mmCIF file of C-alpha atoms in Angstrom:
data_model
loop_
_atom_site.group_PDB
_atom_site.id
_atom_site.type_symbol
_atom_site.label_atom_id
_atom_site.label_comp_id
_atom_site.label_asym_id
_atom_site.label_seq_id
_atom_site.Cartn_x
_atom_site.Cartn_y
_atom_site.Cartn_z
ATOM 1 C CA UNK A 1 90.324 84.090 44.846
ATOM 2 C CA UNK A 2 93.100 83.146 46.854
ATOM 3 C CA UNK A 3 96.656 84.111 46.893
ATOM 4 C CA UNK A 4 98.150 81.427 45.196
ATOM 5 C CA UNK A 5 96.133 81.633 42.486
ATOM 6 C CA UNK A 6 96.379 85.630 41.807
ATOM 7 C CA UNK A 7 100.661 85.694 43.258
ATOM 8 C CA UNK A 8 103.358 83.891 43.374
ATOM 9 C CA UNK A 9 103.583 81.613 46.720
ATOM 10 C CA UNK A 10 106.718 83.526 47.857
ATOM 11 C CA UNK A 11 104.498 86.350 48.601
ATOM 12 C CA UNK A 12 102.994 84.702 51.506
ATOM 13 C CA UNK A 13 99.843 86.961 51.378
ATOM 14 C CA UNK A 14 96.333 86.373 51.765
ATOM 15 C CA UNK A 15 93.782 88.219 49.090
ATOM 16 C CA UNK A 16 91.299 88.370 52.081
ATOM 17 C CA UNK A 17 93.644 89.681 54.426
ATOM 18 C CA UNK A 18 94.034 92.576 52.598
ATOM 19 C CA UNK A 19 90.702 93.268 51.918
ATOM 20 C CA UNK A 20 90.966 95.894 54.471
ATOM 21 C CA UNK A 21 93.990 97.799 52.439
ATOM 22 C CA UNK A 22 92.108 98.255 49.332
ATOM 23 C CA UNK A 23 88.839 98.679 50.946
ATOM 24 C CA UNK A 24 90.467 101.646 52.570
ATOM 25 C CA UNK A 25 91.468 102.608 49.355
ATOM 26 C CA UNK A 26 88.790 101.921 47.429
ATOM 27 C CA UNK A 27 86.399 104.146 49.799
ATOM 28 C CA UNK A 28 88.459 107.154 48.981
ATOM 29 C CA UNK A 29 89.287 106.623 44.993
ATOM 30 C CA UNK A 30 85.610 105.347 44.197
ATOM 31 C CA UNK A 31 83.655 108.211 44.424
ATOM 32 C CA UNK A 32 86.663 110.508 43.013
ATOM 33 C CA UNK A 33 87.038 108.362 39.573
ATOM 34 C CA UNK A 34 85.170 109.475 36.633
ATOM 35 C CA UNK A 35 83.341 106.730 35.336
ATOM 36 C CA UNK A 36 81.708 107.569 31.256
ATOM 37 C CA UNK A 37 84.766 107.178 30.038
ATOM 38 C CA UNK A 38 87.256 104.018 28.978
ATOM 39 C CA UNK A 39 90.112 103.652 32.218
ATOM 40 C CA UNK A 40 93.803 102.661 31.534
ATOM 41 C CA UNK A 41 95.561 101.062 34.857
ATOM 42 C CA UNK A 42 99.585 101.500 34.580
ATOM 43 C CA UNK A 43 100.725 98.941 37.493
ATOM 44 C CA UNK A 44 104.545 99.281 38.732
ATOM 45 C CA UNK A 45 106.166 95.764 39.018
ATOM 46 C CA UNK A 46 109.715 97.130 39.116
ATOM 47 C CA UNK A 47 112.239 95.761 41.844
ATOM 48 C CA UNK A 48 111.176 98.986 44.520
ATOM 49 C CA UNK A 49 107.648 97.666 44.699
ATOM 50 C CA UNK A 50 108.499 94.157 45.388
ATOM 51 C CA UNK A 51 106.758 92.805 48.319
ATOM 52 C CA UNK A 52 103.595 94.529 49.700
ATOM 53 C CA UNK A 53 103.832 97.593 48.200
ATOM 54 C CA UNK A 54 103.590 95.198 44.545
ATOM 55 C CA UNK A 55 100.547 92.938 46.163
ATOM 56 C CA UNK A 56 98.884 95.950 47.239
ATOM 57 C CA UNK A 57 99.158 97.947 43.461
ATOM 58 C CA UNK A 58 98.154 94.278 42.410
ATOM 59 C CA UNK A 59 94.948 94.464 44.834
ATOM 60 C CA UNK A 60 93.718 98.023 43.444
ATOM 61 C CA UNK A 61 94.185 97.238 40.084
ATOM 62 C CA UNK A 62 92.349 94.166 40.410
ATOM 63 C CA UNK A 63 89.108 95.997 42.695
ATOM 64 C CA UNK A 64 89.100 98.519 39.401
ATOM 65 C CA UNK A 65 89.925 95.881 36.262
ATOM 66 C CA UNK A 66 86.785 94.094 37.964
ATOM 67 C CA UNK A 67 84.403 96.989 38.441
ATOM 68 C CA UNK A 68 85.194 97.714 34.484
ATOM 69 C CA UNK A 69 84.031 95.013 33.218
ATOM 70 C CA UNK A 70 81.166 94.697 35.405
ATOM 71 C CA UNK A 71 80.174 98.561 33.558
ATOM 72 C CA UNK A 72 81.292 97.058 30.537
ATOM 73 C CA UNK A 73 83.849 100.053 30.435
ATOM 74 C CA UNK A 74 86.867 99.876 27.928
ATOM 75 C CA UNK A 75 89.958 99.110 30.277
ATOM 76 C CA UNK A 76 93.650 98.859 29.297
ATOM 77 C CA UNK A 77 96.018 97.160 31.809
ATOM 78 C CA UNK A 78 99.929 98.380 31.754
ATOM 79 C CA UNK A 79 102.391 96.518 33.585
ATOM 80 C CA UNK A 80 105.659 98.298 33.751
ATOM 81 C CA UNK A 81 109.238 98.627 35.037
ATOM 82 C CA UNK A 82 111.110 100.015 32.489
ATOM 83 C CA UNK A 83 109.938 98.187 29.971
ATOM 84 C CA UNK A 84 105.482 97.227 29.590
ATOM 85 C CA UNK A 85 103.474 94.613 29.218
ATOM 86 C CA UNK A 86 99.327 95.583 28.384
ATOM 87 C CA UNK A 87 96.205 93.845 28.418
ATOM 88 C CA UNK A 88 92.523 94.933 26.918
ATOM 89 C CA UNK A 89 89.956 93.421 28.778
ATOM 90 C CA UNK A 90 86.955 92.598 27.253
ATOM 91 C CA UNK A 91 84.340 90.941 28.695
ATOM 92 C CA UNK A 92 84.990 87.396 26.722
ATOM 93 C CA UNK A 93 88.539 87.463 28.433
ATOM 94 C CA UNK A 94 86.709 87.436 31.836
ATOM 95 C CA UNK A 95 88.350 87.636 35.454
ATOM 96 C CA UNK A 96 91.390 84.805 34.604
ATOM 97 C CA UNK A 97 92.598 86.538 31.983
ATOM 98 C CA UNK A 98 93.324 89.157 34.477
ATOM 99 C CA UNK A 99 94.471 87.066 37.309
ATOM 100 C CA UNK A 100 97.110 85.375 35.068
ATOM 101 C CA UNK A 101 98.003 89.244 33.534
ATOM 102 C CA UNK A 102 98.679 90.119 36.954
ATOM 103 C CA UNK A 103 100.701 87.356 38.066
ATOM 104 C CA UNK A 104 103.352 88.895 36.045
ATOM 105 C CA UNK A 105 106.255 90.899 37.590
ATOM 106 C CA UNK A 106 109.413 92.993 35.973
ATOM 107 C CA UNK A 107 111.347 93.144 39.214
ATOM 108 C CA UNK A 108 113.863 95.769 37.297
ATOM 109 C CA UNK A 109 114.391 99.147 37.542
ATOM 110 C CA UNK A 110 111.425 101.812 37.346
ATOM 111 C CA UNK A 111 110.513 104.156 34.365
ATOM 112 C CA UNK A 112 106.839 105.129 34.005
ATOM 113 C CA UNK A 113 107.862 107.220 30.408
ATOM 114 C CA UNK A 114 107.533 103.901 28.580
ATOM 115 C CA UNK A 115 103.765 103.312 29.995
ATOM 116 C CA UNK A 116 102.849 107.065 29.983
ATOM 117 C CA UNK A 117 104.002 107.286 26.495
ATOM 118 C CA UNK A 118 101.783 104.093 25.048
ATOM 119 C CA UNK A 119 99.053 105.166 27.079
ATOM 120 C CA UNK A 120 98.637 108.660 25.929
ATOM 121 C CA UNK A 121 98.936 107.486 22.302
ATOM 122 C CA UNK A 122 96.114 105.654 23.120
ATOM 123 C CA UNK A 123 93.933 108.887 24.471
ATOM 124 C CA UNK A 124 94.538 110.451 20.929
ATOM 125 C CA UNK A 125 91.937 107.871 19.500
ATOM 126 C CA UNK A 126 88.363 107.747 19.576
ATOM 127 C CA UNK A 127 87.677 105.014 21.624
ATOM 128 C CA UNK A 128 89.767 106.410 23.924
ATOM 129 C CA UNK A 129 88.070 109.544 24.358
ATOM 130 C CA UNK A 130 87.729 111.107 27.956
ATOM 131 C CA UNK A 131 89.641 108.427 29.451
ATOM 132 C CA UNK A 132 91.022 107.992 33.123
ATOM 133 C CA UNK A 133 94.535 107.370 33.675
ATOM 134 C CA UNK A 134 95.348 105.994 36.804
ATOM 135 C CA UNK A 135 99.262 105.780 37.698
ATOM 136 C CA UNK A 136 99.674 102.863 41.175
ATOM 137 C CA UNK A 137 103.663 103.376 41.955
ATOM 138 C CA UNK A 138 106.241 104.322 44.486
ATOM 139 C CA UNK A 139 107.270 106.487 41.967
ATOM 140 C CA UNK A 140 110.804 106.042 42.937
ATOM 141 C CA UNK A 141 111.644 107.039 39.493
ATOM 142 C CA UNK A 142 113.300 110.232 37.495
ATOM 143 C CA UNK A 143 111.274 113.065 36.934
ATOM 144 C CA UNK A 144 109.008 113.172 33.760
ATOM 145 C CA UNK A 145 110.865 114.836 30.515
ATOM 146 C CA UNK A 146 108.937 117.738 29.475
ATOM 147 C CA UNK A 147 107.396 116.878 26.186
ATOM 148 C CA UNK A 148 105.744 114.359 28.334
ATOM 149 C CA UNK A 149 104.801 116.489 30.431
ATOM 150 C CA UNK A 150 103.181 118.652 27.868
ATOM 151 C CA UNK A 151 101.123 116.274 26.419
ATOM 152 C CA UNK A 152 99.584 115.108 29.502
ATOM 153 C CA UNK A 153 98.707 119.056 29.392
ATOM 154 C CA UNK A 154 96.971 118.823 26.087
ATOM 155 C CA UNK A 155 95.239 115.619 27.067
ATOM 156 C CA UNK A 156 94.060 116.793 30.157
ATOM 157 C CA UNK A 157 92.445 119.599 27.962
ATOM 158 C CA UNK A 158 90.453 117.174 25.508
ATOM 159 C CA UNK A 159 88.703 115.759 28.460
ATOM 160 C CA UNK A 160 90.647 113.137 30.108
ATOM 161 C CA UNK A 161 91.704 112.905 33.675
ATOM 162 C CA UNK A 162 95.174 111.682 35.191
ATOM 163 C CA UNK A 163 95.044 110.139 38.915
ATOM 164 C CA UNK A 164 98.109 108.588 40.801
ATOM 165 C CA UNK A 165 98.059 106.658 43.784
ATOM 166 C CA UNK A 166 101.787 106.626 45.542
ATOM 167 C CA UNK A 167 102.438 103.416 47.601
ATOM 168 C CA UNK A 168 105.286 104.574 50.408
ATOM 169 C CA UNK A 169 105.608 106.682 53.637
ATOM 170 C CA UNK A 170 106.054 110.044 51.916
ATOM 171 C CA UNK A 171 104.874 111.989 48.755
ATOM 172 C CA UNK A 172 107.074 112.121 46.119
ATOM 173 C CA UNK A 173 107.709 115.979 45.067
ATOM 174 C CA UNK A 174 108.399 115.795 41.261
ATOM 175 C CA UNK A 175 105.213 114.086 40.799
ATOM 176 C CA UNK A 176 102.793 116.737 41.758
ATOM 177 C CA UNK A 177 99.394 118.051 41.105
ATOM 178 C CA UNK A 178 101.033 119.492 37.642
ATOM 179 C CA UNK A 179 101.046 115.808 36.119
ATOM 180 C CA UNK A 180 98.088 114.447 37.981
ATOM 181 C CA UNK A 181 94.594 115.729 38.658
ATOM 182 C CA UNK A 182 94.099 114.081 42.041
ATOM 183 C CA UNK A 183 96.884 111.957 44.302
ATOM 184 C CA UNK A 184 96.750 110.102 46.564
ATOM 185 C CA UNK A 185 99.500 108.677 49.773
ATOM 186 C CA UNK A 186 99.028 105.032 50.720
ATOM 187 C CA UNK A 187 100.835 103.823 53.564
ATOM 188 C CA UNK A 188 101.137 100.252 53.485
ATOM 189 C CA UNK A 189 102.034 100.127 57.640
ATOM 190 C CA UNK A 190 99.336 101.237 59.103
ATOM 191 C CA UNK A 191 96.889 101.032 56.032
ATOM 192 C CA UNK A 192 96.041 105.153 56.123
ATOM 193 C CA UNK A 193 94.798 107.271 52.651
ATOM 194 C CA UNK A 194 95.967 110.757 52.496
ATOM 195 C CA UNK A 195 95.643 112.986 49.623
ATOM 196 C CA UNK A 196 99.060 114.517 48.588
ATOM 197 C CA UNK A 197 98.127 117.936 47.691
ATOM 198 C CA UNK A 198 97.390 118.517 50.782
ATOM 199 C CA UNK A 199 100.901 117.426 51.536
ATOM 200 C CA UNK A 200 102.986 119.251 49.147
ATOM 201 C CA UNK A 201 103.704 122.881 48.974
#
């Protein structure tokens, strides 16, 4: 797949040439993601992540969307900003489905609420069950109002698990190990994986 099929031409990236940024990526995440249950991707498109950081969020959720529906494993695709777009994929929808989902961009300002909120109405049914939520963001973003914050509690408690990976230079503090099981620091210059809880006190 080539770049101007999966992004817009302005992004002047090759899918190949960044094989080596999710590859690094995907070496670390793979063997850390729980795979029995259904996974829900929420994908920041906002105006922060244009660029790289947007190609490289694009990237993951693309090696993961793919490796779903190879397991035949439920996945739900969120696109946000502060507003969402979502796509089931099912295997009749096949891999241009999800190309032309992920074409799509918001470009606007950044709330994951909106995303977290759908998605976690989702966990409460029972196809849903034991689910992985993985957040890919800057998460240059307010902090997460508690009732939020308290059902990602209760949710965590029925089974299902909450991963984030953060696209920038630096962890973000509000968004710590409380809201997600395992984290993860991608820095798109020199392509390096860090886990944040090791980073934040």
């Amino acid at each position: 797949v080539c770049s101007s099929d999966l992004f817009p031409s302005h992004d002047s990236f090759e899918l190949q040439g960044m094989q080596s940024h999710y590859q690094d990526v995907e070496s670390i995440l793979e063997s850390s993601i729980n795979k029995k249950g259904p996974m829900i991707l929420c994908i920041d498109t906002s105006g922060s992540m244009q660029g790289t950081p947007e190609f490289i969020a694009k990237a993951v959720a693309l090696y993961f969307a793919s490796e779903a529906m190879k397991e035949k494993r439920a996945c739900l695709l969120i696109n946000f900003s502060t507003s969402i777009q979502t796509l089931e994929l099912t295997q009749p929808k096949g891999l241009n489905t999800l190309i032309e989902f992920l074409k799509m961009s918001f470009y606007g300002g950044t709330d994951v609420a909106p995303s977290l909120d759908f998605a976690l109405s989702l966990l409460e049914q029972k196809n849903y069950e034991r689910a992985d939520l993985f957040v890919v963001s800057d998460f240059i973003m307010a902090t997460l109002p508690q009732v939020q914050y308290q059902k990602i509690q209760s949710a965590k408690e029925k089974g299902n698990q909450f991963y984030s990976l953060v696209i920038g230079h630096s962890p973000i503090s509000q968004f710590s190990h409380e809201y997600f099981d395992r984290e993860w620091l991608f820095n798109p210059k020199n392509s390096s994986v860090t886990e944040i809880v090791n980073l934040i006190k």
